[in-house]
Coordinates of C-alpha atoms in Angstrom, one line a residue:
M1314 CA 16.6 -93.5 -19.3
H1315 CA 19.3 -91.3 -20.7
S1316 CA 19.6 -87.5 -19.7
P1317 CA 16.0 -86.5 -19.3
T1318 CA 15.1 -82.8 -19.1
I1319 CA 11.8 -81.3 -18.0
V1320 CA 11.2 -77.7 -19.2
P1321 CA 8.1 -75.7 -18.6
G1322 CA 6.6 -73.3 -21.2
E1323 CA 3.4 -71.3 -21.6
E1324 CA 0.6 -73.4 -20.2
M1325 CA 2.6 -76.5 -21.0
V1326 CA 5.7 -78.6 -20.1
T1327 CA 8.0 -80.5 -22.4
V1328 CA 10.0 -83.6 -21.4
R1329 CA 12.9 -84.6 -23.6
W1330 CA 15.4 -87.5 -23.3
L1331 CA 18.2 -89.1 -25.4
A1332 CA 18.2 -92.6 -26.9
P1333 CA 19.0 -95.3 -24.4
Y1334 CA 22.6 -96.7 -24.3
S1335 CA 23.2 -99.7 -26.4
G1336 CA 23.8 -101.9 -23.4
D1337 CA 20.6 -101.0 -21.6
T1338 CA 17.6 -103.3 -21.2
P1339 CA 15.5 -102.8 -24.4
T1340 CA 13.0 -100.0 -23.9
T1341 CA 9.4 -100.6 -25.0
G1342 CA 8.2 -97.1 -24.3
F1343 CA 8.2 -94.1 -21.9
V1344 CA 5.6 -92.9 -19.4
V1345 CA 5.3 -89.2 -18.4
T1346 CA 3.1 -88.3 -15.5
V1347 CA 1.8 -85.0 -14.2
V1348 CA 1.0 -85.0 -10.5
Q1349 CA -1.9 -82.7 -9.2
P1350 CA -4.0 -83.2 -11.3
E1351 CA -3.0 -86.7 -12.3
K1352 CA -2.3 -87.0 -16.0
T1353 CA -0.3 -89.7 -17.8
V1354 CA 1.0 -89.9 -21.3
T1355 CA 2.5 -93.1 -22.7
V1356 CA 4.7 -93.1 -25.9
G1357 CA 6.6 -95.7 -27.9
A1358 CA 10.2 -96.6 -27.7
S1359 CA 11.2 -94.4 -30.6
A1360 CA 9.8 -91.2 -29.0
R1361 CA 12.3 -88.7 -27.6
S1362 CA 10.0 -86.0 -26.2
V1363 CA 6.5 -85.4 -24.8
T1364 CA 4.7 -82.0 -24.6
I1365 CA 1.8 -81.8 -22.1
T1366 CA -0.5 -78.8 -22.7
G1367 CA -3.5 -77.4 -20.9
L1368 CA -1.6 -76.6 -17.7
T1369 CA -2.2 -73.4 -15.7
D1370 CA 0.4 -70.7 -15.8
M1371 CA 2.1 -69.8 -12.5
Q1372 CA 0.8 -73.0 -10.9
S1373 CA 3.4 -75.6 -9.6
Y1374 CA 3.4 -79.1 -11.1
T1375 CA 5.4 -82.2 -10.4
I1376 CA 6.4 -84.0 -13.6
A1377 CA 7.8 -87.5 -13.6
V1378 CA 9.2 -89.6 -16.5
Q1379 CA 10.1 -93.3 -16.6
A1380 CA 11.3 -95.7 -19.2
N1381 CA 9.3 -98.9 -19.7
S1382 CA 10.6 -102.4 -20.6
D1383 CA 9.7 -106.0 -20.5
I1384 CA 10.8 -106.2 -16.9
G1385 CA 8.7 -103.2 -15.8
L1386 CA 9.1 -99.4 -15.3
G1387 CA 12.5 -98.0 -14.6
P1388 CA 13.6 -95.4 -12.0
K1389 CA 11.5 -92.3 -11.9
V1390 CA 13.0 -88.9 -12.7
S1391 CA 10.8 -86.1 -11.4
Q1392 CA 11.0 -82.3 -11.2
T1393 CA 8.7 -79.6 -9.9
V1394 CA 8.1 -76.8 -12.5
I1395 CA 6.0 -73.7 -13.0
P1396 CA 4.6 -73.0 -16.5
R1397 CA 4.4 -69.3 -17.3
A1398 CA 4.1 -67.0 -20.4
H1399 CA 7.3 -66.1 -22.1
G1400 CA 8.6 -62.5 -21.9
Q1401 CA 10.1 -60.3 -24.6
R1402 CA 11.9 -62.2 -27.3
I1403 CA 12.9 -59.2 -29.5
I1404 CA 16.0 -57.2 -28.7
A1405 CA 17.9 -54.3 -30.1
T1406 CA 21.5 -55.5 -30.3
G1407 CA 23.5 -52.5 -31.6
S1408 CA 25.5 -53.1 -34.8
W1409 CA 26.5 -56.6 -36.0
D1410 CA 28.0 -55.7 -39.4
D1411 CA 28.3 -52.0 -39.8
T1412 CA 27.4 -48.8 -37.8
C1413 CA 23.6 -49.5 -38.0
S1414 CA 21.6 -50.9 -35.1
D1415 CA 20.0 -54.3 -35.7
L1416 CA 17.3 -56.4 -34.1
V1417 CA 17.4 -60.1 -33.0
T1418 CA 14.3 -62.2 -32.5
V1419 CA 13.4 -65.7 -31.4
S1420 CA 10.1 -67.2 -32.7
S1421 CA 7.9 -69.6 -30.8
A1422 CA 9.5 -72.4 -32.8
G1423 CA 12.9 -71.4 -31.6
V1424 CA 14.2 -69.8 -34.8
V1425 CA 16.7 -67.0 -34.2
A1426 CA 16.7 -64.2 -36.8
L1427 CA 18.8 -61.1 -37.4
H1428 CA 17.1 -58.1 -38.8
R1429 CA 19.6 -55.6 -40.1
G1430 CA 18.9 -51.9 -39.7
N1431 CA 19.7 -49.4 -42.5
C1432 CA 20.6 -46.3 -40.3
R1433 CA 17.6 -44.5 -41.8
G1434 CA 14.8 -45.9 -39.7
G1435 CA 14.2 -49.1 -41.6
F1436 CA 15.8 -52.4 -42.6
T1437 CA 18.2 -53.5 -45.3
G1438 CA 18.4 -56.9 -47.0
S1439 CA 16.5 -60.0 -46.1
T1440 CA 16.1 -61.4 -42.6
A1441 CA 19.0 -63.8 -41.8
I1442 CA 18.4 -67.0 -39.8
I1443 CA 21.3 -67.3 -37.5
G1444 CA 20.2 -70.1 -35.2
R1445 CA 17.5 -72.6 -34.1
N1446 CA 16.2 -74.5 -31.1
L1447 CA 16.0 -71.6 -28.7
Q1448 CA 12.3 -72.2 -28.0
D1449 CA 13.1 -72.8 -24.3
E1450 CA 14.5 -69.2 -23.9
R1451 CA 11.8 -67.3 -22.0
I1452 CA 13.3 -63.8 -22.2
L1453 CA 15.9 -62.2 -24.5
L1454 CA 18.1 -59.3 -23.5
P1455 CA 21.0 -57.5 -25.3
H1456 CA 24.6 -57.8 -24.1
Y1457 CA 25.7 -54.2 -24.3
G1458 CA 29.5 -53.3 -24.6
P1459 CA 32.4 -53.5 -24.1
V1460 CA 33.0 -53.7 -27.9
P1461 CA 32.9 -57.4 -28.8
Q1462 CA 35.6 -59.2 -30.6
N1463 CA 35.6 -58.7 -34.4
E1464 CA 34.2 -62.1 -35.3
I1465 CA 31.9 -62.6 -32.2
R1466 CA 28.5 -61.2 -31.3
T1467 CA 26.6 -62.1 -28.1
F1468 CA 23.3 -61.7 -26.4
W1469 CA 21.8 -63.0 -23.2
S1470 CA 18.6 -64.9 -22.3
V1471 CA 16.7 -66.4 -19.4
N1472 CA 15.8 -70.0 -20.0
Y1473 CA 12.6 -71.6 -18.7
D1474 CA 14.8 -73.8 -16.5
G1475 CA 15.9 -70.7 -14.6
T1476 CA 19.4 -70.3 -16.0
F1477 CA 20.8 -67.0 -17.3
R1478 CA 22.6 -67.8 -20.5
E1479 CA 25.0 -66.1 -22.9
H1480 CA 24.8 -67.0 -26.6
L1481 CA 27.7 -66.4 -29.0
A1482 CA 27.5 -66.0 -32.8
T1483 CA 30.5 -66.1 -35.1
G1484 CA 30.9 -65.6 -38.9
V1485 CA 30.9 -61.9 -39.9
H1486 CA 28.0 -61.1 -42.3
Q1487 CA 26.9 -64.7 -42.2
W1488 CA 26.4 -65.1 -38.4
N1489 CA 25.7 -68.5 -36.8
L1490 CA 24.9 -69.2 -33.2
N1491 CA 27.3 -72.0 -32.2
Y1492 CA 27.9 -71.7 -28.5
E1493 CA 26.0 -71.0 -25.3
Y1494 CA 26.7 -71.3 -21.6
A1495 CA 25.0 -70.6 -18.2
L1496 CA 26.3 -67.5 -16.3
S1497 CA 23.9 -67.9 -13.4
R1498 CA 21.0 -69.9 -12.0
G1499 CA 17.8 -69.2 -10.0
W1500 CA 16.0 -66.8 -12.4
T1501 CA 12.7 -68.8 -12.5
R1502 CA 10.8 -66.2 -10.3
M1503 CA 11.7 -63.2 -12.4
S1504 CA 8.9 -61.6 -14.3
K1505 CA 11.2 -59.2 -16.3
V1506 CA 14.9 -59.2 -16.9
F1507 CA 16.7 -56.5 -18.9
S1508 CA 20.1 -55.0 -19.7
S1509 CA 20.9 -51.9 -17.7
D1510 CA 24.1 -50.8 -19.5
D1511 CA 27.1 -50.1 -17.2
W1512 CA 25.0 -49.4 -14.1
S1513 CA 27.9 -49.8 -11.7
G1514 CA 30.4 -47.6 -13.6
D1515 CA 33.1 -50.3 -13.8
G1516 CA 33.0 -50.6 -17.6
E1517 CA 31.0 -53.9 -17.7
P1518 CA 27.4 -54.4 -18.9
D1519 CA 25.1 -55.1 -16.0
V1520 CA 21.7 -56.8 -15.6
M1521 CA 18.5 -56.0 -13.7
G1522 CA 15.5 -58.1 -12.9
V1523 CA 12.0 -57.7 -11.4
K1524 CA 10.8 -60.6 -9.3
D1525 CA 7.2 -61.8 -9.3
T1526 CA 6.9 -59.9 -6.0
G1527 CA 7.6 -56.6 -7.8
E1528 CA 11.1 -56.2 -6.3
L1529 CA 13.8 -54.7 -8.5
Y1530 CA 17.3 -56.3 -8.3
Y1531 CA 20.6 -55.2 -9.8
Y1532 CA 23.3 -57.8 -10.8
R1533 CA 26.8 -56.5 -11.5
H1534 CA 28.5 -58.2 -14.5
T1535 CA 32.1 -58.9 -13.6
N1536 CA 35.2 -58.9 -15.9
Q1537 CA 35.3 -62.7 -15.3
D1538 CA 32.0 -62.9 -17.3
T1539 CA 29.9 -63.8 -14.2
L1540 CA 27.0 -62.1 -12.4
A1541 CA 27.5 -61.0 -8.8
A1542 CA 24.9 -61.5 -6.2
G1543 CA 21.8 -59.4 -6.7
V1544 CA 21.3 -56.1 -4.8
R1545 CA 17.8 -55.1 -4.0
L1546 CA 17.0 -51.6 -5.3
G1547 CA 13.3 -51.3 -4.3
S1548 CA 9.8 -52.6 -4.6
G1549 CA 6.7 -51.7 -6.4
W1550 CA 8.0 -52.3 -9.9
G1551 CA 5.3 -54.8 -10.9
G1552 CA 3.2 -52.1 -12.6
Y1553 CA 5.6 -51.7 -15.5
R1554 CA 4.9 -53.5 -18.8
Q1555 CA 8.5 -53.2 -19.7
L1556 CA 11.8 -51.8 -18.2
L1557 CA 15.0 -51.3 -20.1
G1558 CA 18.4 -49.7 -20.0
A1559 CA 18.3 -46.6 -22.2
G1560 CA 21.8 -45.1 -22.0
D1561 CA 22.2 -41.5 -20.8
Q1562 CA 18.9 -39.7 -21.3
N1563 CA 19.4 -36.7 -19.0
G1564 CA 22.9 -35.6 -19.9
D1565 CA 24.7 -36.5 -16.7
H1566 CA 26.9 -39.2 -18.4
H1567 CA 25.3 -42.0 -16.4
P1568 CA 23.0 -44.8 -17.8
D1569 CA 19.3 -44.4 -17.0
I1570 CA 16.3 -46.7 -16.9
L1571 CA 13.1 -46.3 -18.9
G1572 CA 9.8 -47.9 -17.8
L1573 CA 6.6 -48.4 -19.8
R1574 CA 3.7 -48.5 -17.4
T1575 CA 0.4 -50.3 -18.1
D1576 CA -1.3 -46.9 -18.3
G1577 CA 0.8 -46.0 -21.4
T1578 CA 3.1 -43.5 -19.7
I1579 CA 6.9 -43.7 -19.9
W1580 CA 9.0 -42.9 -16.9
L1581 CA 12.7 -42.1 -16.6
F1582 CA 14.8 -43.3 -13.6
P1583 CA 18.3 -41.6 -13.6
G1584 CA 21.2 -43.7 -12.6
N1585 CA 24.0 -42.3 -10.3
G1586 CA 26.9 -44.1 -12.1
H1587 CA 27.7 -46.4 -9.2
G1588 CA 24.9 -48.9 -8.8
G1589 CA 21.9 -46.8 -7.7
F1590 CA 19.5 -44.1 -8.6
A1591 CA 20.3 -40.4 -8.6
H1592 CA 16.8 -39.5 -7.6
R1593 CA 13.2 -40.5 -8.0
G1594 CA 11.8 -41.3 -11.4
Y1595 CA 9.6 -39.0 -13.3
K1596 CA 7.2 -39.2 -16.3
I1597 CA 8.6 -38.2 -19.6
G1598 CA 5.9 -39.3 -22.0
S1599 CA 2.3 -40.6 -22.4
G1600 CA 0.0 -42.0 -25.1
F1601 CA 1.7 -45.3 -25.3
S1602 CA -1.2 -47.4 -24.1
N1603 CA -1.2 -49.5 -27.3
A1604 CA 2.5 -50.3 -26.9
L1605 CA 3.2 -53.8 -25.5
T1606 CA 6.9 -53.2 -25.2
I1607 CA 9.7 -50.7 -25.9
L1608 CA 13.3 -51.1 -27.2
S1609 CA 16.0 -48.5 -26.9
T1610 CA 18.6 -48.1 -29.7
D1611 CA 20.1 -45.5 -32.0
W1612 CA 17.9 -46.5 -34.9
N1613 CA 19.0 -43.7 -37.3
D1614 CA 22.7 -43.5 -36.3
D1615 CA 22.6 -39.9 -35.2
G1616 CA 24.1 -40.5 -31.8
A1617 CA 20.9 -40.2 -29.8
A1618 CA 19.0 -43.2 -28.4
D1619 CA 15.6 -43.7 -30.0
L1620 CA 12.6 -45.9 -29.0
L1621 CA 11.1 -48.7 -30.9
T1622 CA 7.7 -50.0 -29.8
V1623 CA 5.5 -53.0 -30.7
D1624 CA 1.8 -52.3 -30.5
R1625 CA -1.2 -54.6 -30.0
R1626 CA -1.5 -55.1 -33.8
G1627 CA 2.1 -56.2 -34.1
Y1628 CA 3.4 -53.0 -35.7
L1629 CA 6.9 -51.9 -35.0
R1630 CA 7.0 -48.1 -34.5
W1631 CA 9.9 -45.7 -34.3
Y1632 CA 10.2 -42.7 -32.0
A1633 CA 13.3 -40.6 -32.7
G1634 CA 15.2 -39.4 -29.6
N1635 CA 17.0 -36.1 -29.1
A1636 CA 19.3 -37.2 -26.1
R1637 CA 17.2 -35.1 -23.7
A1638 CA 14.5 -37.8 -22.9
Q1639 CA 12.2 -36.5 -25.7
F1640 CA 10.9 -38.6 -28.5
T1641 CA 9.1 -37.8 -31.8
S1642 CA 7.0 -40.3 -33.7
R1643 CA 8.5 -41.3 -37.1
G1644 CA 5.7 -43.8 -38.0
V1645 CA 5.5 -47.5 -38.6
V1646 CA 8.6 -49.5 -39.5
G1647 CA 6.8 -52.7 -40.3
G1648 CA 4.3 -55.3 -39.2
G1649 CA 4.2 -58.9 -37.9
W1650 CA 6.2 -58.3 -34.7
G1651 CA 3.6 -59.3 -32.2
G1652 CA 4.7 -63.0 -32.1
Y1653 CA 7.9 -62.1 -30.2
L1654 CA 6.1 -60.7 -27.1

């Protein structure tokens, strides 16, 4: 069996493999087994993948795959995985072509799309397909500054296999994802991962993550394009539906964190500019109980960070910011965005 991979998903696991080498014993089929509870799927020699559904999220499963031939079953390749729901797969990326902020999405089928903003609270042109086969990316997050190279745009993701990845697109106006690589490993137990702007004050974009235990960790992004070891910033963050870096919201010239709680309130956590919090967080808004997620971006190009939310009916809504942690509703931007959450 050639290069098998075993990747969990939401209530499922997908096993993939490449065609056998030409010199191998002729394969008659493949057998995929789920241990606890026992479940076996047998497919023919031409198959290159098997998806097993009906699993329970957050429960550990051992998956094994073997090639079959006229002389019997080959060596078993096994891996223990944990199916879980995917996180947010819609991000505000800043400008890709002009000064207007854009959005990037990944669908359940793995299609990557660029939605170009028009600097006036809406979109311009048609949606551009810039990549495919990213269905195994569990969480998307933007790669904020420094200013990228002229013909390269990037974003980050957390894959279901636990790797933290960088994706690069090239092309200018006709962008195509054509390269990705792993920056870090061991992100399987993260419930939320988000960009925190330059949290350390060293000029590099940093990352934060909330573990399944509710602990918040900060990961400094180095100028060697790696992530330093995580630093624990506290516990009790499990009650937030979404967390995100929101730039400077209180006028102290340091990046801040916004959190959307499950009760529909929004909280501001001021950064101190060198890897920590300036003081305790405080509530800055309420009435967002229908919002399933929030994004932060300068949606109308006025120099102040705005909020975009996606509600339970899939509507994308715009709230204009004033750079003082105050936001005013500007209505619905469009519908059909619920599939990216």
